[in-house]
């Protein structure tokens, strides 16, 4: 497990590492940069760099956390990557099922594989399932997520690279929005953010504004409408986590 600066979670847990790019949102993949850096530093877990790698040992980690946590699963990979055997995904789910005191947030761009497997997985209330959407071309991912058996469903619209005018929020619980940061960020437009925000308000969907992004994300910050938006779904599992905070 690792502490993280990602605003909408508390810890990261990576039972697999490595991935490969599937769409525009992957262009400046943070996980790839980090994996290569950690490989160069000689970390055993990253000896394969950004090659897809399974980590059996990591399956034990959630059993060691003393208090309830909010956990981003596979910040350094994609749990529904085509090279991850279904049996391994089932084992990751078994760990999450065994640990209802923690909230596990899974995010994928491979909504087709998620959809293929979803009926065979045990969606306990502590598993939140999300898809990343960077532009309208990828809205198919939301349509497949909507049809899954996951109890809490969310979208990460980061890096937001275009308007999502046709976004349908039916059966979606939470939306995270953020602009790209880094050395050559692709620009976000205010009107894209406001459009998603208005859709969330209308549909009563929780809204989390992560950042405007840019080359200096600290400077551009995360203020929208004169305030920050840190909303999260209220689920039985999250209530349990918050009681001990
Ligand atoms: S799917 Fe995610 S982890 Fe994989 S390359 Fe794209 S951004 Fe990186």
PDB file of N, CA and C in Angstrom, residues 85-157:
ATOM      1  N   UNK A  85      -5.230 -12.559 -16.133  1.00  0.00           N
ATOM      2  CA  UNK A  85      -6.165 -13.695 -16.185  1.00  0.00           C
ATOM      3  C   UNK A  85      -7.394 -13.430 -15.315  1.00  0.00           C
ATOM      4  N   UNK A  86      -8.541 -13.907 -15.769  1.00  0.00           N
ATOM      5  CA  UNK A  86      -9.777 -13.699 -15.014  1.00  0.00           C
ATOM      6  C   UNK A  86      -9.643 -14.251 -13.586  1.00  0.00           C
ATOM      7  N   UNK A  87      -8.933 -15.379 -13.450  1.00  0.00           N
ATOM      8  CA  UNK A  87      -8.776 -15.996 -12.123  1.00  0.00           C
ATOM      9  C   UNK A  87      -8.068 -15.023 -11.162  1.00  0.00           C
ATOM     10  N   UNK A  88      -7.135 -14.236 -11.676  1.00  0.00           N
ATOM     11  CA  UNK A  88      -6.437 -13.285 -10.800  1.00  0.00           C
ATOM     12  C   UNK A  88      -7.389 -12.147 -10.405  1.00  0.00           C
ATOM     13  N   UNK A  89      -8.190 -11.690 -11.348  1.00  0.00           N
ATOM     14  CA  UNK A  89      -9.180 -10.637 -11.027  1.00  0.00           C
ATOM     15  C   UNK A  89     -10.140 -11.167  -9.951  1.00  0.00           C
ATOM     16  N   UNK A  90     -10.538 -12.434 -10.087  1.00  0.00           N
ATOM     17  CA  UNK A  90     -11.417 -13.044  -9.073  1.00  0.00           C
ATOM     18  C   UNK A  90     -10.752 -13.048  -7.701  1.00  0.00           C
ATOM     19  N   UNK A  91      -9.457 -13.294  -7.666  1.00  0.00           N
ATOM     20  CA  UNK A  91      -8.733 -13.307  -6.386  1.00  0.00           C
ATOM     21  C   UNK A  91      -8.671 -11.894  -5.790  1.00  0.00           C
ATOM     22  N   UNK A  92      -8.483 -10.888  -6.645  1.00  0.00           N
ATOM     23  CA  UNK A  92      -8.487  -9.497  -6.155  1.00  0.00           C
ATOM     24  C   UNK A  92      -9.873  -9.178  -5.570  1.00  0.00           C
ATOM     25  N   UNK A  93     -10.932  -9.615  -6.264  1.00  0.00           N
ATOM     26  CA  UNK A  93     -12.283  -9.392  -5.752  1.00  0.00           C
ATOM     27  C   UNK A  93     -12.506 -10.136  -4.432  1.00  0.00           C
ATOM     28  N   UNK A  94     -11.960 -11.339  -4.325  1.00  0.00           N
ATOM     29  CA  UNK A  94     -12.133 -12.107  -3.077  1.00  0.00           C
ATOM     30  C   UNK A  94     -11.515 -11.338  -1.902  1.00  0.00           C
ATOM     31  N   UNK A  95     -10.369 -10.709  -2.135  1.00  0.00           N
ATOM     32  CA  UNK A  95      -9.727  -9.909  -1.071  1.00  0.00           C
ATOM     33  C   UNK A  95     -10.646  -8.739  -0.690  1.00  0.00           C
ATOM     34  N   UNK A  96     -11.230  -8.085  -1.689  1.00  0.00           N
ATOM     35  CA  UNK A  96     -12.109  -6.937  -1.408  1.00  0.00           C
ATOM     36  C   UNK A  96     -13.375  -7.419  -0.697  1.00  0.00           C
ATOM     37  N   UNK A  97     -13.896  -8.563  -1.113  1.00  0.00           N
ATOM     38  CA  UNK A  97     -15.088  -9.134  -0.470  1.00  0.00           C
ATOM     39  C   UNK A  97     -14.812  -9.490   0.995  1.00  0.00           C
ATOM     40  N   UNK A  98     -13.599  -9.934   1.244  1.00  0.00           N
ATOM     41  CA  UNK A  98     -13.181 -10.334   2.598  1.00  0.00           C
ATOM     42  C   UNK A  98     -12.953  -9.149   3.529  1.00  0.00           C
ATOM     43  N   UNK A  99     -12.861  -7.955   2.956  1.00  0.00           N
ATOM     44  CA  UNK A  99     -12.498  -6.764   3.739  1.00  0.00           C
ATOM     45  C   UNK A  99     -13.549  -5.659   3.579  1.00  0.00           C
ATOM     46  N   UNK A 100     -14.777  -5.922   4.047  1.00  0.00           N
ATOM     47  CA  UNK A 100     -15.863  -4.950   3.834  1.00  0.00           C
ATOM     48  C   UNK A 100     -15.655  -3.643   4.591  1.00  0.00           C
ATOM     49  N   UNK A 101     -14.685  -3.633   5.525  1.00  0.00           N
ATOM     50  CA  UNK A 101     -14.421  -2.389   6.270  1.00  0.00           C
ATOM     51  C   UNK A 101     -13.716  -1.339   5.422  1.00  0.00           C
ATOM     52  N   UNK A 102     -13.130  -1.734   4.299  1.00  0.00           N
ATOM     53  CA  UNK A 102     -12.450  -0.787   3.410  1.00  0.00           C
ATOM     54  C   UNK A 102     -13.311  -0.518   2.177  1.00  0.00           C
ATOM     55  N   UNK A 103     -13.202   0.713   1.639  1.00  0.00           N
ATOM     56  CA  UNK A 103     -13.828   1.034   0.348  1.00  0.00           C
ATOM     57  C   UNK A 103     -12.755   0.884  -0.724  1.00  0.00           C
ATOM     58  N   UNK A 104     -13.056   0.103  -1.762  1.00  0.00           N
ATOM     59  CA  UNK A 104     -12.099  -0.101  -2.861  1.00  0.00           C
ATOM     60  C   UNK A 104     -12.639   0.580  -4.116  1.00  0.00           C
ATOM     61  N   UNK A 105     -11.839   1.485  -4.668  1.00  0.00           N
ATOM     62  CA  UNK A 105     -12.236   2.230  -5.870  1.00  0.00           C
ATOM     63  C   UNK A 105     -11.429   1.704  -7.061  1.00  0.00           C
ATOM     64  N   UNK A 106     -12.127   1.096  -8.015  1.00  0.00           N
ATOM     65  CA  UNK A 106     -11.446   0.553  -9.209  1.00  0.00           C
ATOM     66  C   UNK A 106     -11.786   1.464 -10.383  1.00  0.00           C
ATOM     67  N   UNK A 107     -10.778   1.749 -11.189  1.00  0.00           N
ATOM     68  CA  UNK A 107     -10.987   2.620 -12.352  1.00  0.00           C
ATOM     69  C   UNK A 107     -10.396   1.928 -13.576  1.00  0.00           C
ATOM     70  N   UNK A 108     -11.203   1.834 -14.642  1.00  0.00           N
ATOM     71  CA  UNK A 108     -10.688   1.171 -15.848  1.00  0.00           C
ATOM     72  C   UNK A 108     -11.004   1.981 -17.100  1.00  0.00           C
ATOM     73  N   UNK A 109     -10.200   1.775 -18.114  1.00  0.00           N
ATOM     74  CA  UNK A 109     -10.559   2.269 -19.454  1.00  0.00           C
ATOM     75  C   UNK A 109     -11.041   1.104 -20.308  1.00  0.00           C
ATOM     76  N   UNK A 110     -10.929  -0.118 -19.789  1.00  0.00           N
ATOM     77  CA  UNK A 110     -11.301  -1.315 -20.558  1.00  0.00           C
ATOM     78  C   UNK A 110     -12.694  -1.781 -20.132  1.00  0.00           C
ATOM     79  N   UNK A 111     -13.673  -0.923 -20.418  1.00  0.00           N
ATOM     80  CA  UNK A 111     -15.043  -1.207 -19.988  1.00  0.00           C
ATOM     81  C   UNK A 111     -15.607  -2.441 -20.689  1.00  0.00           C
ATOM     82  N   UNK A 112     -15.079  -2.782 -21.856  1.00  0.00           N
ATOM     83  CA  UNK A 112     -15.557  -3.974 -22.570  1.00  0.00           C
ATOM     84  C   UNK A 112     -15.203  -5.240 -21.794  1.00  0.00           C
ATOM     85  N   UNK A 113     -13.998  -5.275 -21.224  1.00  0.00           N
ATOM     86  CA  UNK A 113     -13.584  -6.470 -20.459  1.00  0.00           C
ATOM     87  C   UNK A 113     -14.325  -6.501 -19.124  1.00  0.00           C
ATOM     88  N   UNK A 114     -14.478  -5.321 -18.505  1.00  0.00           N
ATOM     89  CA  UNK A 114     -15.285  -5.236 -17.278  1.00  0.00           C
ATOM     90  C   UNK A 114     -16.684  -5.815 -17.537  1.00  0.00           C
ATOM     91  N   UNK A 115     -17.284  -5.396 -18.643  1.00  0.00           N
ATOM     92  CA  UNK A 115     -18.646  -5.849 -18.946  1.00  0.00           C
ATOM     93  C   UNK A 115     -18.694  -7.359 -19.193  1.00  0.00           C
ATOM     94  N   UNK A 116     -17.657  -7.859 -19.854  1.00  0.00           N
ATOM     95  CA  UNK A 116     -17.590  -9.300 -20.137  1.00  0.00           C
ATOM     96  C   UNK A 116     -17.568 -10.123 -18.835  1.00  0.00           C
ATOM     97  N   UNK A 117     -16.868  -9.599 -17.821  1.00  0.00           N
ATOM     98  CA  UNK A 117     -16.673 -10.361 -16.582  1.00  0.00           C
ATOM     99  C   UNK A 117     -17.684 -10.047 -15.478  1.00  0.00           C
ATOM    100  N   UNK A 118     -18.422  -8.939 -15.570  1.00  0.00           N
ATOM    101  CA  UNK A 118     -19.083  -8.405 -14.377  1.00  0.00           C
ATOM    102  C   UNK A 118     -20.044  -9.388 -13.711  1.00  0.00           C
ATOM    103  N   UNK A 119     -20.700 -10.230 -14.491  1.00  0.00           N
ATOM    104  CA  UNK A 119     -21.694 -11.135 -13.885  1.00  0.00           C
ATOM    105  C   UNK A 119     -21.033 -12.235 -13.066  1.00  0.00           C
ATOM    106  N   UNK A 120     -19.758 -12.473 -13.321  1.00  0.00           N
ATOM    107  CA  UNK A 120     -19.072 -13.557 -12.597  1.00  0.00           C
ATOM    108  C   UNK A 120     -18.328 -13.037 -11.362  1.00  0.00           C
ATOM    109  N   UNK A 121     -18.449 -11.749 -11.080  1.00  0.00           N
ATOM    110  CA  UNK A 121     -17.729 -11.161  -9.944  1.00  0.00           C
ATOM    111  C   UNK A 121     -18.711 -10.835  -8.820  1.00  0.00           C
ATOM    112  N   UNK A 122     -18.205 -10.832  -7.587  1.00  0.00           N
ATOM    113  CA  UNK A 122     -19.044 -10.582  -6.415  1.00  0.00           C
ATOM    114  C   UNK A 122     -18.941  -9.108  -6.020  1.00  0.00           C
ATOM    115  N   UNK A 123     -19.982  -8.335  -6.345  1.00  0.00           N
ATOM    116  CA  UNK A 123     -19.941  -6.876  -6.137  1.00  0.00           C
ATOM    117  C   UNK A 123     -20.455  -6.533  -4.741  1.00  0.00           C
ATOM    118  N   UNK A 124     -19.631  -6.702  -3.733  1.00  0.00           N
ATOM    119  CA  UNK A 124     -20.032  -6.289  -2.389  1.00  0.00           C
ATOM    120  C   UNK A 124     -20.114  -4.753  -2.352  1.00  0.00           C
ATOM    121  N   UNK A 125     -20.819  -4.221  -1.321  1.00  0.00           N
ATOM    122  CA  UNK A 125     -21.121  -2.783  -1.306  1.00  0.00           C
ATOM    123  C   UNK A 125     -19.879  -1.899  -1.154  1.00  0.00           C
ATOM    124  N   UNK A 126     -18.741  -2.504  -0.774  1.00  0.00           N
ATOM    125  CA  UNK A 126     -17.521  -1.712  -0.569  1.00  0.00           C
ATOM    126  C   UNK A 126     -16.694  -1.562  -1.851  1.00  0.00           C
ATOM    127  N   UNK A 127     -17.193  -2.073  -2.977  1.00  0.00           N
ATOM    128  CA  UNK A 127     -16.438  -1.972  -4.240  1.00  0.00           C
ATOM    129  C   UNK A 127     -17.104  -0.920  -5.121  1.00  0.00           C
ATOM    130  N   UNK A 128     -16.387   0.158  -5.386  1.00  0.00           N
ATOM    131  CA  UNK A 128     -16.891   1.205  -6.284  1.00  0.00           C
ATOM    132  C   UNK A 128     -16.206   1.006  -7.635  1.00  0.00           C
ATOM    133  N   UNK A 129     -17.014   0.975  -8.684  1.00  0.00           N
ATOM    134  CA  UNK A 129     -16.445   0.720 -10.020  1.00  0.00           C
ATOM    135  C   UNK A 129     -16.557   1.975 -10.880  1.00  0.00           C
ATOM    136  N   UNK A 130     -15.433   2.379 -11.468  1.00  0.00           N
ATOM    137  CA  UNK A 130     -15.439   3.583 -12.299  1.00  0.00           C
ATOM    138  C   UNK A 130     -14.816   3.344 -13.661  1.00  0.00           C
ATOM    139  N   UNK A 131     -15.185   4.215 -14.622  1.00  0.00           N
ATOM    140  CA  UNK A 131     -14.502   4.225 -15.923  1.00  0.00           C
ATOM    141  C   UNK A 131     -13.973   5.634 -16.163  1.00  0.00           C
ATOM    142  N   UNK A 132     -12.856   5.710 -16.894  1.00  0.00           N
ATOM    143  CA  UNK A 132     -12.287   7.005 -17.272  1.00  0.00           C
ATOM    144  C   UNK A 132     -12.865   7.422 -18.613  1.00  0.00           C
ATOM    145  N   UNK A 133     -13.228   8.685 -18.697  1.00  0.00           N
ATOM    146  CA  UNK A 133     -13.786   9.242 -19.943  1.00  0.00           C
ATOM    147  C   UNK A 133     -13.067  10.549 -20.211  1.00  0.00           C
ATOM    148  N   UNK A 134     -12.396  10.664 -21.324  1.00  0.00           N
ATOM    149  CA  UNK A 134     -11.696  11.919 -21.613  1.00  0.00           C
ATOM    150  C   UNK A 134     -12.374  12.765 -22.677  1.00  0.00           C
ATOM    151  N   UNK A 135     -13.188  12.124 -23.532  1.00  0.00           N
ATOM    152  CA  UNK A 135     -13.902  12.868 -24.577  1.00  0.00           C
ATOM    153  C   UNK A 135     -15.119  12.038 -25.020  1.00  0.00           C
ATOM    154  N   UNK A 136     -15.890  12.591 -25.920  1.00  0.00           N
ATOM    155  CA  UNK A 136     -17.163  11.924 -26.275  1.00  0.00           C
ATOM    156  C   UNK A 136     -16.972  10.595 -26.986  1.00  0.00           C
ATOM    157  N   UNK A 137     -15.813  10.442 -27.626  1.00  0.00           N
ATOM    158  CA  UNK A 137     -15.536   9.179 -28.325  1.00  0.00           C
ATOM    159  C   UNK A 137     -15.577   7.986 -27.355  1.00  0.00           C
ATOM    160  N   UNK A 138     -15.291   8.247 -26.097  1.00  0.00           N
ATOM    161  CA  UNK A 138     -15.200   7.159 -25.110  1.00  0.00           C
ATOM    162  C   UNK A 138     -16.473   6.981 -24.282  1.00  0.00           C
ATOM    163  N   UNK A 139     -17.559   7.619 -24.683  1.00  0.00           N
ATOM    164  CA  UNK A 139     -18.795   7.499 -23.885  1.00  0.00           C
ATOM    165  C   UNK A 139     -19.336   6.072 -23.829  1.00  0.00           C
ATOM    166  N   UNK A 140     -18.919   5.225 -24.768  1.00  0.00           N
ATOM    167  CA  UNK A 140     -19.331   3.819 -24.736  1.00  0.00           C
ATOM    168  C   UNK A 140     -18.960   3.166 -23.404  1.00  0.00           C
ATOM    169  N   UNK A 141     -17.878   3.685 -22.800  1.00  0.00           N
ATOM    170  CA  UNK A 141     -17.458   3.092 -21.509  1.00  0.00           C
ATOM    171  C   UNK A 141     -18.529   3.317 -20.438  1.00  0.00           C
ATOM    172  N   UNK A 142     -19.162   4.488 -20.445  1.00  0.00           N
ATOM    173  CA  UNK A 142     -20.217   4.782 -19.455  1.00  0.00           C
ATOM    174  C   UNK A 142     -21.406   3.861 -19.700  1.00  0.00           C
ATOM    175  N   UNK A 143     -21.749   3.655 -20.970  1.00  0.00           N
ATOM    176  CA  UNK A 143     -22.904   2.809 -21.290  1.00  0.00           C
ATOM    177  C   UNK A 143     -22.696   1.381 -20.784  1.00  0.00           C
ATOM    178  N   UNK A 144     -21.469   0.873 -20.891  1.00  0.00           N
ATOM    179  CA  UNK A 144     -21.208  -0.487 -20.398  1.00  0.00           C
ATOM    180  C   UNK A 144     -21.158  -0.516 -18.865  1.00  0.00           C
ATOM    181  N   UNK A 145     -20.526   0.489 -18.258  1.00  0.00           N
ATOM    182  CA  UNK A 145     -20.475   0.545 -16.785  1.00  0.00           C
ATOM    183  C   UNK A 145     -21.896   0.533 -16.207  1.00  0.00           C
ATOM    184  N   UNK A 146     -22.772   1.344 -16.811  1.00  0.00           N
ATOM    185  CA  UNK A 146     -24.150   1.472 -16.347  1.00  0.00           C
ATOM    186  C   UNK A 146     -24.850   0.116 -16.250  1.00  0.00           C
ATOM    187  N   UNK A 147     -24.470  -0.795 -17.147  1.00  0.00           N
ATOM    188  CA  UNK A 147     -25.154  -2.104 -17.203  1.00  0.00           C
ATOM    189  C   UNK A 147     -24.535  -3.137 -16.265  1.00  0.00           C
ATOM    190  N   UNK A 148     -23.466  -2.794 -15.567  1.00  0.00           N
ATOM    191  CA  UNK A 148     -22.815  -3.791 -14.707  1.00  0.00           C
ATOM    192  C   UNK A 148     -23.549  -3.924 -13.369  1.00  0.00           C
ATOM    193  N   UNK A 149     -23.177  -4.947 -12.628  1.00  0.00           N
ATOM    194  CA  UNK A 149     -23.792  -5.194 -11.320  1.00  0.00           C
ATOM    195  C   UNK A 149     -23.108  -4.414 -10.183  1.00  0.00           C
ATOM    196  N   UNK A 150     -22.120  -3.583 -10.504  1.00  0.00           N
ATOM    197  CA  UNK A 150     -21.446  -2.817  -9.433  1.00  0.00           C
ATOM    198  C   UNK A 150     -22.479  -1.970  -8.703  1.00  0.00           C
ATOM    199  N   UNK A 151     -22.369  -1.904  -7.369  1.00  0.00           N
ATOM    200  CA  UNK A 151     -23.391  -1.191  -6.585  1.00  0.00           C
ATOM    201  C   UNK A 151     -23.171   0.319  -6.622  1.00  0.00           C
ATOM    202  N   UNK A 152     -21.912   0.738  -6.658  1.00  0.00           N
ATOM    203  CA  UNK A 152     -21.597   2.170  -6.769  1.00  0.00           C
ATOM    204  C   UNK A 152     -20.780   2.364  -8.039  1.00  0.00           C
ATOM    205  N   UNK A 153     -21.255   3.286  -8.882  1.00  0.00           N
ATOM    206  CA  UNK A 153     -20.605   3.470 -10.194  1.00  0.00           C
ATOM    207  C   UNK A 153     -20.146   4.916 -10.328  1.00  0.00           C
ATOM    208  N   UNK A 154     -18.928   5.090 -10.845  1.00  0.00           N
ATOM    209  CA  UNK A 154     -18.429   6.465 -10.968  1.00  0.00           C
ATOM    210  C   UNK A 154     -17.647   6.677 -12.257  1.00  0.00           C
ATOM    211  N   UNK A 155     -17.464   7.973 -12.579  1.00  0.00           N
ATOM    212  CA  UNK A 155     -16.714   8.360 -13.777  1.00  0.00           C
ATOM    213  C   UNK A 155     -15.542   9.231 -13.357  1.00  0.00           C
ATOM    214  N   UNK A 156     -14.403   9.023 -14.003  1.00  0.00           N
ATOM    215  CA  UNK A 156     -13.298   9.956 -13.843  1.00  0.00           C
ATOM    216  C   UNK A 156     -13.105  10.649 -15.183  1.00  0.00           C
ATOM    217  N   UNK A 157     -13.508  11.904 -15.257  1.00  0.00           N
ATOM    218  CA  UNK A 157     -13.361  12.688 -16.501  1.00  0.00           C
ATOM    219  C   UNK A 157     -12.064  13.476 -16.368  1.00  0.00           C
TER     220      UNK A 157
END
